[in-house]
CSV table of N, CA, C and O in Angstrom, one decimal:
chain,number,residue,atom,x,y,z
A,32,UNK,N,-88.0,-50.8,-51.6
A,32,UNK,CA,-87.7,-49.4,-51.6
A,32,UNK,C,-86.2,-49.2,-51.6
A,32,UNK,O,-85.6,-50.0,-50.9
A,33,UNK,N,-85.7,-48.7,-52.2
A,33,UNK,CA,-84.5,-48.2,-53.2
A,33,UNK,C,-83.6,-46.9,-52.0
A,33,UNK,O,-84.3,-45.9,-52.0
A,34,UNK,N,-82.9,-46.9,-51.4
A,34,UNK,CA,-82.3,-46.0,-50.6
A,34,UNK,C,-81.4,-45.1,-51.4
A,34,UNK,O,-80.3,-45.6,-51.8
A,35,UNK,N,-81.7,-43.9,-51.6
A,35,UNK,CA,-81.1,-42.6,-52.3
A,35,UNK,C,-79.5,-42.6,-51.4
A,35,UNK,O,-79.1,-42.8,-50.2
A,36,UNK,N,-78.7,-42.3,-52.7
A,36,UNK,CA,-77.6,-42.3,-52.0
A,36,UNK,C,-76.8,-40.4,-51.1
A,36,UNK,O,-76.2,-40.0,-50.1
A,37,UNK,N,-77.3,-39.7,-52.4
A,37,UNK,CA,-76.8,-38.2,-52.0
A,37,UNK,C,-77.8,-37.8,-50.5
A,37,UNK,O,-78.5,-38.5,-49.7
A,38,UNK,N,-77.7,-36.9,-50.5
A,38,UNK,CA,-78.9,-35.8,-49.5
A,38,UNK,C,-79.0,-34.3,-49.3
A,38,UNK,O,-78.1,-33.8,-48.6
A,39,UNK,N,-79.5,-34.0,-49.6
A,39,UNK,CA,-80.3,-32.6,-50.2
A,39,UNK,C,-80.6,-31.3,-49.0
A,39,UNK,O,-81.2,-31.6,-48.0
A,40,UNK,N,-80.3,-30.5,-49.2
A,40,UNK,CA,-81.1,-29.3,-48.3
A,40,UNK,C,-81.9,-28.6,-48.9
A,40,UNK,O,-81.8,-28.3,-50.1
A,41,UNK,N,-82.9,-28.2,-48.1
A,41,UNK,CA,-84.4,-27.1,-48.6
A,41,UNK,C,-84.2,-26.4,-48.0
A,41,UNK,O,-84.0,-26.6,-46.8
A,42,UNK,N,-84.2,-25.4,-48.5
A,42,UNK,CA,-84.1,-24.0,-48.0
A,42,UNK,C,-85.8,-23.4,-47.9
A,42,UNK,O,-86.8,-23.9,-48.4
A,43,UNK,N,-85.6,-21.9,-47.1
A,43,UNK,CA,-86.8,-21.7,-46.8
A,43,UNK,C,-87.7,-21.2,-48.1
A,43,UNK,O,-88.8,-21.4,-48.4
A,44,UNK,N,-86.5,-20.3,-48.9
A,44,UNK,CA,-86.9,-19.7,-50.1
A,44,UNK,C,-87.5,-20.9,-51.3
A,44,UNK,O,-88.5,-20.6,-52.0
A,45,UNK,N,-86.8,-22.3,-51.3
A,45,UNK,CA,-87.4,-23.3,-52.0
A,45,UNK,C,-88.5,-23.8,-51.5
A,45,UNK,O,-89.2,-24.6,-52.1
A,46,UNK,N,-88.8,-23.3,-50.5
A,46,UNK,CA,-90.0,-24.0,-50.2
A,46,UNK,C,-91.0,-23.3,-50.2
A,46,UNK,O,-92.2,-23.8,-50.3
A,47,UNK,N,-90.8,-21.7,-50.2
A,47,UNK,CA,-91.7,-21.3,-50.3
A,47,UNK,C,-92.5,-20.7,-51.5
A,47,UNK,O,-93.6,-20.3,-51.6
A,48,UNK,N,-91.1,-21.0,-52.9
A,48,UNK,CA,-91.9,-20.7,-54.2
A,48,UNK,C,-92.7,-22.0,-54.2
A,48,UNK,O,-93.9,-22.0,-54.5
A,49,UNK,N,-92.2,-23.0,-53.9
A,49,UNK,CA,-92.7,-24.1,-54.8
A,49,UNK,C,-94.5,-24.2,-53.7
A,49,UNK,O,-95.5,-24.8,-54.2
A,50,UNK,N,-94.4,-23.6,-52.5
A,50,UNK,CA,-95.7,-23.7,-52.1
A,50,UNK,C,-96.8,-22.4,-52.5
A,50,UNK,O,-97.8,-22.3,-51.9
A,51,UNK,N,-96.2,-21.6,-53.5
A,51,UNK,CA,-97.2,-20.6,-54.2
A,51,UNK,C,-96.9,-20.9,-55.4
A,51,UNK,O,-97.0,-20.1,-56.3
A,52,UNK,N,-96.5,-22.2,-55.6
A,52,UNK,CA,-97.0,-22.9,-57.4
A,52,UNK,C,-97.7,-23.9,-56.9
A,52,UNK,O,-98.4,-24.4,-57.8
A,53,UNK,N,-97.8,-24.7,-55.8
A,53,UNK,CA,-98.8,-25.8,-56.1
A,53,UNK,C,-100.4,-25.6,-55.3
A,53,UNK,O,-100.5,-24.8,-54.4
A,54,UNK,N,-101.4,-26.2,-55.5
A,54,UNK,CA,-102.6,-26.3,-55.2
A,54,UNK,C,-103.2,-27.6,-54.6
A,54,UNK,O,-104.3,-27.9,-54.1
A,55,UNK,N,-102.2,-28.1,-54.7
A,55,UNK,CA,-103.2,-29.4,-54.2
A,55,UNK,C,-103.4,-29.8,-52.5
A,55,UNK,O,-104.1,-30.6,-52.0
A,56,UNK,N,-102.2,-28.3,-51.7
A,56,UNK,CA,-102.1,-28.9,-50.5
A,56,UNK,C,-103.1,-28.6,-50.0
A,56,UNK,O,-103.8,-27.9,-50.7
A,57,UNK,N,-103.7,-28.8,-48.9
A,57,UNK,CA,-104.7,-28.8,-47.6
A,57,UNK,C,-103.8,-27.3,-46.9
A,57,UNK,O,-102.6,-27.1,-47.0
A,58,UNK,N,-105.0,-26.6,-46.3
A,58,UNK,CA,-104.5,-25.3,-45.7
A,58,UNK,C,-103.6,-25.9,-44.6
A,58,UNK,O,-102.6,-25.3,-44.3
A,59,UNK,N,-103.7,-27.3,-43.8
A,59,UNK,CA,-103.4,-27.8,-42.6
A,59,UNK,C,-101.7,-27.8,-43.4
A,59,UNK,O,-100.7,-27.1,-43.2
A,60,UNK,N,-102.0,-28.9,-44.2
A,60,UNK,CA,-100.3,-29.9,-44.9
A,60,UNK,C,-99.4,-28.3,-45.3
A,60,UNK,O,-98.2,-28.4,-44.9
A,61,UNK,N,-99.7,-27.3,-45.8
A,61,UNK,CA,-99.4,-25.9,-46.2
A,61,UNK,C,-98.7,-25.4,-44.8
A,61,UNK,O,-97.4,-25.4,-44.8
A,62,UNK,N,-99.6,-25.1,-43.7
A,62,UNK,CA,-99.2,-24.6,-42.6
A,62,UNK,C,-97.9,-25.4,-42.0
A,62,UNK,O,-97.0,-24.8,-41.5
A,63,UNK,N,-97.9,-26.5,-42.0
A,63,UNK,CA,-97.4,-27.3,-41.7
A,63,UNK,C,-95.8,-27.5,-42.3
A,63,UNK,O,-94.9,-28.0,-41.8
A,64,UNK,N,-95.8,-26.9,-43.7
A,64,UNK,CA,-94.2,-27.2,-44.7
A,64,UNK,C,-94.1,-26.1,-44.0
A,64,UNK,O,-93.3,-26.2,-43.0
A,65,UNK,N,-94.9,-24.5,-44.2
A,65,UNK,CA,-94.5,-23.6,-43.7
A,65,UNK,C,-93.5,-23.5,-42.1
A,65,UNK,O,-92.3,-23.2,-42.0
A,66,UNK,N,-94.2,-23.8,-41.2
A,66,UNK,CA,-93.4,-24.0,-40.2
A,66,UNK,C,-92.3,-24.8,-39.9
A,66,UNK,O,-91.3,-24.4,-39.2
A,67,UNK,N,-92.3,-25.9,-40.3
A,67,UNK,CA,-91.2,-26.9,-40.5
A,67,UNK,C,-89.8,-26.5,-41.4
A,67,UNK,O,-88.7,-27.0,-41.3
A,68,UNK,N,-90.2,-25.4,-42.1
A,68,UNK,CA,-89.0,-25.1,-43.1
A,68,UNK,C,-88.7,-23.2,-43.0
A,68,UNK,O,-87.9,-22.6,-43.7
A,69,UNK,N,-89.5,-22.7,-41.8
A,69,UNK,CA,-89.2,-21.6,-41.4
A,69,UNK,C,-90.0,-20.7,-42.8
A,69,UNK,O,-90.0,-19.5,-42.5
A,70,UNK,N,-90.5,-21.0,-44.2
A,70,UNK,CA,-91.0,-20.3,-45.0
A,70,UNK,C,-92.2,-19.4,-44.8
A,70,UNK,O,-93.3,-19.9,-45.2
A,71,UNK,N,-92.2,-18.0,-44.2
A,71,UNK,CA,-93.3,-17.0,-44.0
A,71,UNK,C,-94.1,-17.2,-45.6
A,71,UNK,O,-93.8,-17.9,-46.6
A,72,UNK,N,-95.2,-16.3,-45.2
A,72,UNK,CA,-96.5,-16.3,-46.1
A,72,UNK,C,-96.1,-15.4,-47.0
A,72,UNK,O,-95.5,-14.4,-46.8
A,73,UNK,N,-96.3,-15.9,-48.1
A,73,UNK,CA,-96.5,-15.3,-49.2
A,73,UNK,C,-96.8,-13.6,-49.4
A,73,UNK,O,-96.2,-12.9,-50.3
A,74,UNK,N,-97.6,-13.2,-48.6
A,74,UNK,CA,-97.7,-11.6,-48.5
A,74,UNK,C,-98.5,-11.2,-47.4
A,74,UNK,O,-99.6,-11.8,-47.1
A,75,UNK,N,-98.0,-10.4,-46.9
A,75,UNK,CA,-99.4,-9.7,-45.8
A,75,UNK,C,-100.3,-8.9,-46.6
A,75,UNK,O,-101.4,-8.7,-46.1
A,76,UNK,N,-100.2,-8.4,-47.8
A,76,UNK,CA,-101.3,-7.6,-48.5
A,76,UNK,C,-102.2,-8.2,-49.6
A,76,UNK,O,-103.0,-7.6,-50.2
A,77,UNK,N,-101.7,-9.6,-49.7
A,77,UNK,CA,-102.4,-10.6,-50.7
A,77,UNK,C,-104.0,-11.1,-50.3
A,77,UNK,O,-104.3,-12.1,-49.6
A,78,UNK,N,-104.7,-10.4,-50.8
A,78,UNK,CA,-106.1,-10.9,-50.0
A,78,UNK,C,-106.6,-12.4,-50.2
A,78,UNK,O,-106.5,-13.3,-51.0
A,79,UNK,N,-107.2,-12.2,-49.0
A,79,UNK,CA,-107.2,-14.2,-48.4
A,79,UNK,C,-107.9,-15.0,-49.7
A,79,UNK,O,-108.7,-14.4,-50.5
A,80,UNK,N,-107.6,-16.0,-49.8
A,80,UNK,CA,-108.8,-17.1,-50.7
A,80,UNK,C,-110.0,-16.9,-50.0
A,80,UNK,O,-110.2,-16.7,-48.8
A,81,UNK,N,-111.2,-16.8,-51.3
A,81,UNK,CA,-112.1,-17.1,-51.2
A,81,UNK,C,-112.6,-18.6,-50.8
A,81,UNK,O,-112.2,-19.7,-51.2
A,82,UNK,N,-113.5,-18.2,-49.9
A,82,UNK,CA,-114.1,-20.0,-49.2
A,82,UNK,C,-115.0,-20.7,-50.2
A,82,UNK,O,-115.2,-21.9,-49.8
A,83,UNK,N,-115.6,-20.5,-51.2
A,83,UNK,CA,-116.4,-20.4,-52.1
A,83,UNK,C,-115.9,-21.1,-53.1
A,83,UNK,O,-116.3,-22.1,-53.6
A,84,UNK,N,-114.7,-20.4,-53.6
A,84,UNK,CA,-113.9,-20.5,-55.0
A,84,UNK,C,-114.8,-20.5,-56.1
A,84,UNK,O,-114.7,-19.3,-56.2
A,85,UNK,N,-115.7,-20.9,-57.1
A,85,UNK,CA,-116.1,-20.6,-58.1
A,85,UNK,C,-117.8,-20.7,-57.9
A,85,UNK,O,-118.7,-20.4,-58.8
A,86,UNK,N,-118.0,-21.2,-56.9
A,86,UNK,CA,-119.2,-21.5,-56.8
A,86,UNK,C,-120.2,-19.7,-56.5
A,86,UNK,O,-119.9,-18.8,-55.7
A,87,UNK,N,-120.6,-19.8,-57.0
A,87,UNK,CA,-121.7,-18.3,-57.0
A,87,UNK,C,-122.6,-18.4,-56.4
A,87,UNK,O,-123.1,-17.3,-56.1
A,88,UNK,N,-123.6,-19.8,-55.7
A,88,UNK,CA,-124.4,-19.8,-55.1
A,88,UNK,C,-124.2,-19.8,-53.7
A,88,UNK,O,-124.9,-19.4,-52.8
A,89,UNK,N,-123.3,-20.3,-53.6
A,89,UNK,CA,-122.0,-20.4,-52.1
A,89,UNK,C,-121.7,-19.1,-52.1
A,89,UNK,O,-121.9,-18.6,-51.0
A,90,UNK,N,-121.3,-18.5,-52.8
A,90,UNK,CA,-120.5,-17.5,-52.3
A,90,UNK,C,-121.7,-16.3,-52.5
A,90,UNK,O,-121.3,-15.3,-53.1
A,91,UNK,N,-122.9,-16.4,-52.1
A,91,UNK,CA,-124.3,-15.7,-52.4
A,91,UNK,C,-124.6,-15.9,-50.6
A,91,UNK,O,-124.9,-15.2,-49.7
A,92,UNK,N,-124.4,-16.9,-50.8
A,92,UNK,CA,-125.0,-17.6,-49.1
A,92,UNK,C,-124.1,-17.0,-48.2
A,92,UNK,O,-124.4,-16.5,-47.1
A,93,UNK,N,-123.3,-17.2,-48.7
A,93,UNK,CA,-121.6,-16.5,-47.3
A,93,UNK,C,-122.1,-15.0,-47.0
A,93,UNK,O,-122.5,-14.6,-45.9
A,94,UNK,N,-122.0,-14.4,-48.0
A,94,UNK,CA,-122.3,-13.2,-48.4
A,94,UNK,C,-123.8,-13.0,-47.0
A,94,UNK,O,-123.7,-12.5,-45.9
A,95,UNK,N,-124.7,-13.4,-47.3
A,95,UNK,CA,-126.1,-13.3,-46.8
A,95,UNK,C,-126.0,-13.5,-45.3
A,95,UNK,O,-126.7,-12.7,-44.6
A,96,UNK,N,-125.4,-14.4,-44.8
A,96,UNK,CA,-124.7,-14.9,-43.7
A,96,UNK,C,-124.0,-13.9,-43.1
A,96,UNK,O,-124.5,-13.4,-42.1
A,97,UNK,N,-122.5,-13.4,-43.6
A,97,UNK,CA,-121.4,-12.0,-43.0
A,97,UNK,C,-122.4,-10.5,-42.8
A,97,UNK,O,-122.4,-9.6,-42.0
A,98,UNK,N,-123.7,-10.6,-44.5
A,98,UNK,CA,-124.3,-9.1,-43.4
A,98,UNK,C,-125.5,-9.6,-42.1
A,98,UNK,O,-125.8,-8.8,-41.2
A,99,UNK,N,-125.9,-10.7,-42.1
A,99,UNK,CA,-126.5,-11.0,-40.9
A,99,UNK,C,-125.9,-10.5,-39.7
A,99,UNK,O,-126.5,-9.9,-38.8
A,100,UNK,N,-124.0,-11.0,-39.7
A,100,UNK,CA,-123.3,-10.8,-38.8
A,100,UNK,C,-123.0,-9.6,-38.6
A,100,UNK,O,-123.0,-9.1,-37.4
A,101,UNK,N,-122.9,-9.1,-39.2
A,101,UNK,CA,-122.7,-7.1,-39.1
A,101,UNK,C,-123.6,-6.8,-38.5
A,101,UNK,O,-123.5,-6.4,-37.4
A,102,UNK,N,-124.8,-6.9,-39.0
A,102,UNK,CA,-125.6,-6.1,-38.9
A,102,UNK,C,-126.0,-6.3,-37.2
A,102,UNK,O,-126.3,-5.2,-36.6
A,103,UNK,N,-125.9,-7.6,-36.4
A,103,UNK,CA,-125.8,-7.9,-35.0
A,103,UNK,C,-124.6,-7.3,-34.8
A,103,UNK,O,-124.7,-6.6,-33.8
A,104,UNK,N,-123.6,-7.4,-35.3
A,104,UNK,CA,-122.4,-7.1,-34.1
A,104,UNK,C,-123.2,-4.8,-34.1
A,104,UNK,O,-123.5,-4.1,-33.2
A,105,UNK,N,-123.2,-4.6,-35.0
A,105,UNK,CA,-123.8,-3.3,-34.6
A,105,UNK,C,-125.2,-2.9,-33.9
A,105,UNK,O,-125.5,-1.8,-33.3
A,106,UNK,N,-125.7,-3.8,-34.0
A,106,UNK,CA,-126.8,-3.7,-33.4
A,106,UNK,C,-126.1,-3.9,-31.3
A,106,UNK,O,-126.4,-3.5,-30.2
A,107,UNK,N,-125.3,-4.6,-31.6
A,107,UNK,CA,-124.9,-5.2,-30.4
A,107,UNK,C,-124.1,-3.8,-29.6
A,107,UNK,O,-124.0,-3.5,-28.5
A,108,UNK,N,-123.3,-3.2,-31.0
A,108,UNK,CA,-122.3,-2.3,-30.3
A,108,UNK,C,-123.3,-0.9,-30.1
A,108,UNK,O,-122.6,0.0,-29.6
A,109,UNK,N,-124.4,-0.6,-30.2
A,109,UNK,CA,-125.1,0.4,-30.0
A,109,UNK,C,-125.3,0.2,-29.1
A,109,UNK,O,-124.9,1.0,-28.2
A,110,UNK,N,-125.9,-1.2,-28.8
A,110,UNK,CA,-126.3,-1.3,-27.3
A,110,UNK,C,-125.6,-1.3,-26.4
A,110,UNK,O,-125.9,-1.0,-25.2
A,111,UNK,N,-124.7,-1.5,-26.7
A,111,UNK,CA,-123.0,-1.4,-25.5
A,111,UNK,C,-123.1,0.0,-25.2
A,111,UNK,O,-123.3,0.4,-24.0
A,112,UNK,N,-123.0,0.9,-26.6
A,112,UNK,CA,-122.9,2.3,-25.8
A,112,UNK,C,-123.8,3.0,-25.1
A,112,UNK,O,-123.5,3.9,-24.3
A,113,UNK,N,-125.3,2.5,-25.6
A,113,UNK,CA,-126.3,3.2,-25.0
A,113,UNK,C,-126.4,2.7,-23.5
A,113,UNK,O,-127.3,3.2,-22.9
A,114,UNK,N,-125.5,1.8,-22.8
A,114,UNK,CA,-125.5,1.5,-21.8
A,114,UNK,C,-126.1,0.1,-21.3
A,114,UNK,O,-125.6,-0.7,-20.5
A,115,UNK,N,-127.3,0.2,-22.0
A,115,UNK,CA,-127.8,-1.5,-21.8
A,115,UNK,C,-127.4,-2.6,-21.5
A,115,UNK,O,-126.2,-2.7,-21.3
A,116,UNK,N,-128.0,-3.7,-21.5
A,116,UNK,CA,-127.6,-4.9,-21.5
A,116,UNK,C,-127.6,-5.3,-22.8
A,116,UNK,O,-128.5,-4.8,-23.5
A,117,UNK,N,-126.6,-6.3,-23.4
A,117,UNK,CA,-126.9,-6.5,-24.8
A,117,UNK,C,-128.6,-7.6,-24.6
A,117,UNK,O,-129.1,-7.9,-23.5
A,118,UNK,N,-129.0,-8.1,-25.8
A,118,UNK,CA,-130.5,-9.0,-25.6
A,118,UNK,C,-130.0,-10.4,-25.1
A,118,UNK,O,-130.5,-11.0,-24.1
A,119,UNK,N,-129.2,-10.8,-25.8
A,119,UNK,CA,-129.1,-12.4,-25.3
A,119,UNK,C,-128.3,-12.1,-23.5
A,119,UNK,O,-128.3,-13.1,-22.8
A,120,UNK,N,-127.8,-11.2,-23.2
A,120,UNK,CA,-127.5,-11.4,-22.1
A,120,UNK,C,-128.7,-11.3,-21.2
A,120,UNK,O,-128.8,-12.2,-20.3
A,121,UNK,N,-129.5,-10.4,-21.3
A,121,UNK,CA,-130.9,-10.4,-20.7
A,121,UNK,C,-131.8,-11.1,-20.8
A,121,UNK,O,-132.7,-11.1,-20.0
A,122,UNK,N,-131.8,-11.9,-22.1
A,122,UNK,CA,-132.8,-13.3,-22.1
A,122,UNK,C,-132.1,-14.7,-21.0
A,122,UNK,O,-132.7,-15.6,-20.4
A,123,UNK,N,-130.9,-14.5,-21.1
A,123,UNK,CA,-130.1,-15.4,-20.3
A,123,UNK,C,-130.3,-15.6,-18.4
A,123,UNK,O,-130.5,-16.5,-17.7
A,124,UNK,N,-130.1,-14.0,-18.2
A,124,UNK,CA,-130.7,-14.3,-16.7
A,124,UNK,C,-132.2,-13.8,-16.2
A,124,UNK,O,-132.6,-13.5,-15.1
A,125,UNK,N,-133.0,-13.9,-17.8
A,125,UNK,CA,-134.4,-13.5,-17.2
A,125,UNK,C,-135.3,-15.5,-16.9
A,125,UNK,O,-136.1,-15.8,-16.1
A,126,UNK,N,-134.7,-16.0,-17.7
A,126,UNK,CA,-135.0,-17.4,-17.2
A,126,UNK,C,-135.0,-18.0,-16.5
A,126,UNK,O,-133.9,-18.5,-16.6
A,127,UNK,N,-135.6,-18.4,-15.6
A,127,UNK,CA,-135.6,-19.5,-14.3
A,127,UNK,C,-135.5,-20.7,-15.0
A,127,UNK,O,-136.2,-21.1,-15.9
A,128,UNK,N,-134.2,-21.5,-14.3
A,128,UNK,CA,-134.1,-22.7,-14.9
A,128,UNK,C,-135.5,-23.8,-14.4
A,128,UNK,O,-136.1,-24.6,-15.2
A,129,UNK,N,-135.7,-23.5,-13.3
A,129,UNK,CA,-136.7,-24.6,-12.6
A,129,UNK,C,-136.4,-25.0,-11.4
A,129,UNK,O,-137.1,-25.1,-10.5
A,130,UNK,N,-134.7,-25.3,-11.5
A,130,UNK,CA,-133.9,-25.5,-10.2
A,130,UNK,C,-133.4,-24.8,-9.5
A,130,UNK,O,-132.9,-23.8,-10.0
A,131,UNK,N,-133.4,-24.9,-8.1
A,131,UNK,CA,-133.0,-23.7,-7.4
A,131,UNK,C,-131.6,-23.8,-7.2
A,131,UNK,O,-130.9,-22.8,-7.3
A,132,UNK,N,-130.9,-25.3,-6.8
A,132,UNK,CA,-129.7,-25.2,-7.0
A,132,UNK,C,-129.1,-24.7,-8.2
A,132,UNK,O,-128.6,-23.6,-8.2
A,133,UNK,N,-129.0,-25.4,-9.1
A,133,UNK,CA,-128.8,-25.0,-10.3
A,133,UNK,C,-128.3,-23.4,-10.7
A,133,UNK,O,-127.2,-23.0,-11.1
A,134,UNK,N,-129.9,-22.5,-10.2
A,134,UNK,CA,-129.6,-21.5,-10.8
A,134,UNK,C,-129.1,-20.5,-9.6
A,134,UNK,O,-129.1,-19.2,-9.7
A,135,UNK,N,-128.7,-21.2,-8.7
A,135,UNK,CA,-127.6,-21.0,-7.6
A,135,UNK,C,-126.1,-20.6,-7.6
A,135,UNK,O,-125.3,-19.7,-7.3
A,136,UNK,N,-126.0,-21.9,-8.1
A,136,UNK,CA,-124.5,-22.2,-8.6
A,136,UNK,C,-124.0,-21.3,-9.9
A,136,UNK,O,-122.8,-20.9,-9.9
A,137,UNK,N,-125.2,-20.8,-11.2
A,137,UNK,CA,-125.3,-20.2,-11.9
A,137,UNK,C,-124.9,-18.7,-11.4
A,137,UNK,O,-123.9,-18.1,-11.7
A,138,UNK,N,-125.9,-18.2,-10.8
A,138,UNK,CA,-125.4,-16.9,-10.5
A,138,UNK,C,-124.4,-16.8,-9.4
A,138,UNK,O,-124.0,-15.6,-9.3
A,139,UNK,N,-123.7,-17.7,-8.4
A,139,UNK,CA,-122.2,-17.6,-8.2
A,139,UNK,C,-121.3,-17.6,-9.1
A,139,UNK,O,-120.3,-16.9,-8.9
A,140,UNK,N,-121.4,-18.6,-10.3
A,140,UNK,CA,-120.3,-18.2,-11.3
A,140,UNK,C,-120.4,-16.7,-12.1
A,140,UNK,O,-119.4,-16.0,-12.2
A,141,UNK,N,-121.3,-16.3,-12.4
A,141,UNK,CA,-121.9,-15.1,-12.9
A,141,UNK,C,-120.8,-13.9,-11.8
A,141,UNK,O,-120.2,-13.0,-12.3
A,142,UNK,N,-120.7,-14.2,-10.6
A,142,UNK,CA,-120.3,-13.1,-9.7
A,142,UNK,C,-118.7,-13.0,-10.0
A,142,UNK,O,-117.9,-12.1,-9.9
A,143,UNK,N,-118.4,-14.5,-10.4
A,143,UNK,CA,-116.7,-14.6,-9.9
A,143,UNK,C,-116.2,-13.9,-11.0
A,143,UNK,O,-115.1,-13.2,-10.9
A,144,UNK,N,-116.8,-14.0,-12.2
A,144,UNK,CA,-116.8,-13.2,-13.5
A,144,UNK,C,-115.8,-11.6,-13.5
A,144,UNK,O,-115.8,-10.9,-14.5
């Protein structure tokens, strides 16, 4: 290995075009120049990458998947307001574990809550 004789400064601005021209980094290796060289993101109004990228059957499933999730978190926030318990909280302490300690110790943590 050959030892470079000058030495060089990167600036934040270099670093941050050259990391909105390349593709090959890992979101991790990306985050990582970014911090290291003080270079902010590219835009706060740039909408995020797709997790999918070209795949259409993937990004069918994601899709199928996020209105599942809506459709619970509203289901869930109705029930918030109507006052209730949400369901999985009430399937949670309708079950007897079997043990008495157990479900002892369980509803003391429940209290400290």
């Amino acid at each position: 290995m050959e030892r470079k004789a000058g030495s060089t400064t990167v600036t934040a601005k270099e670093v941050k075009a050259a990391l909105e021209k390349t593709r090959t980094l890992t979101s991790e290796e990306e985050k990582v120049l970014r911090m290291r060289h003080g270079a902010g993101a590219p835009s706060t109004t740039a909408p995020l990458p797709r997790a999918a990228g070209n795949n259409e059957e993937l990004a069918d499933e994601l899709l199928v998947i996020e209105m599942q999730l809506m459709k619970a978190m509203r289901a869930r926030m109705a029930q918030a307001k109507a006052g209730g318990k949400p369901q999985a909280a009430a399937a949670r302490t309708s079950k007897p574990s079997g043990n008495a300690a157990k479900d002892k110790i369980v509803r003391a943590l429940r209290k400290k809550k």
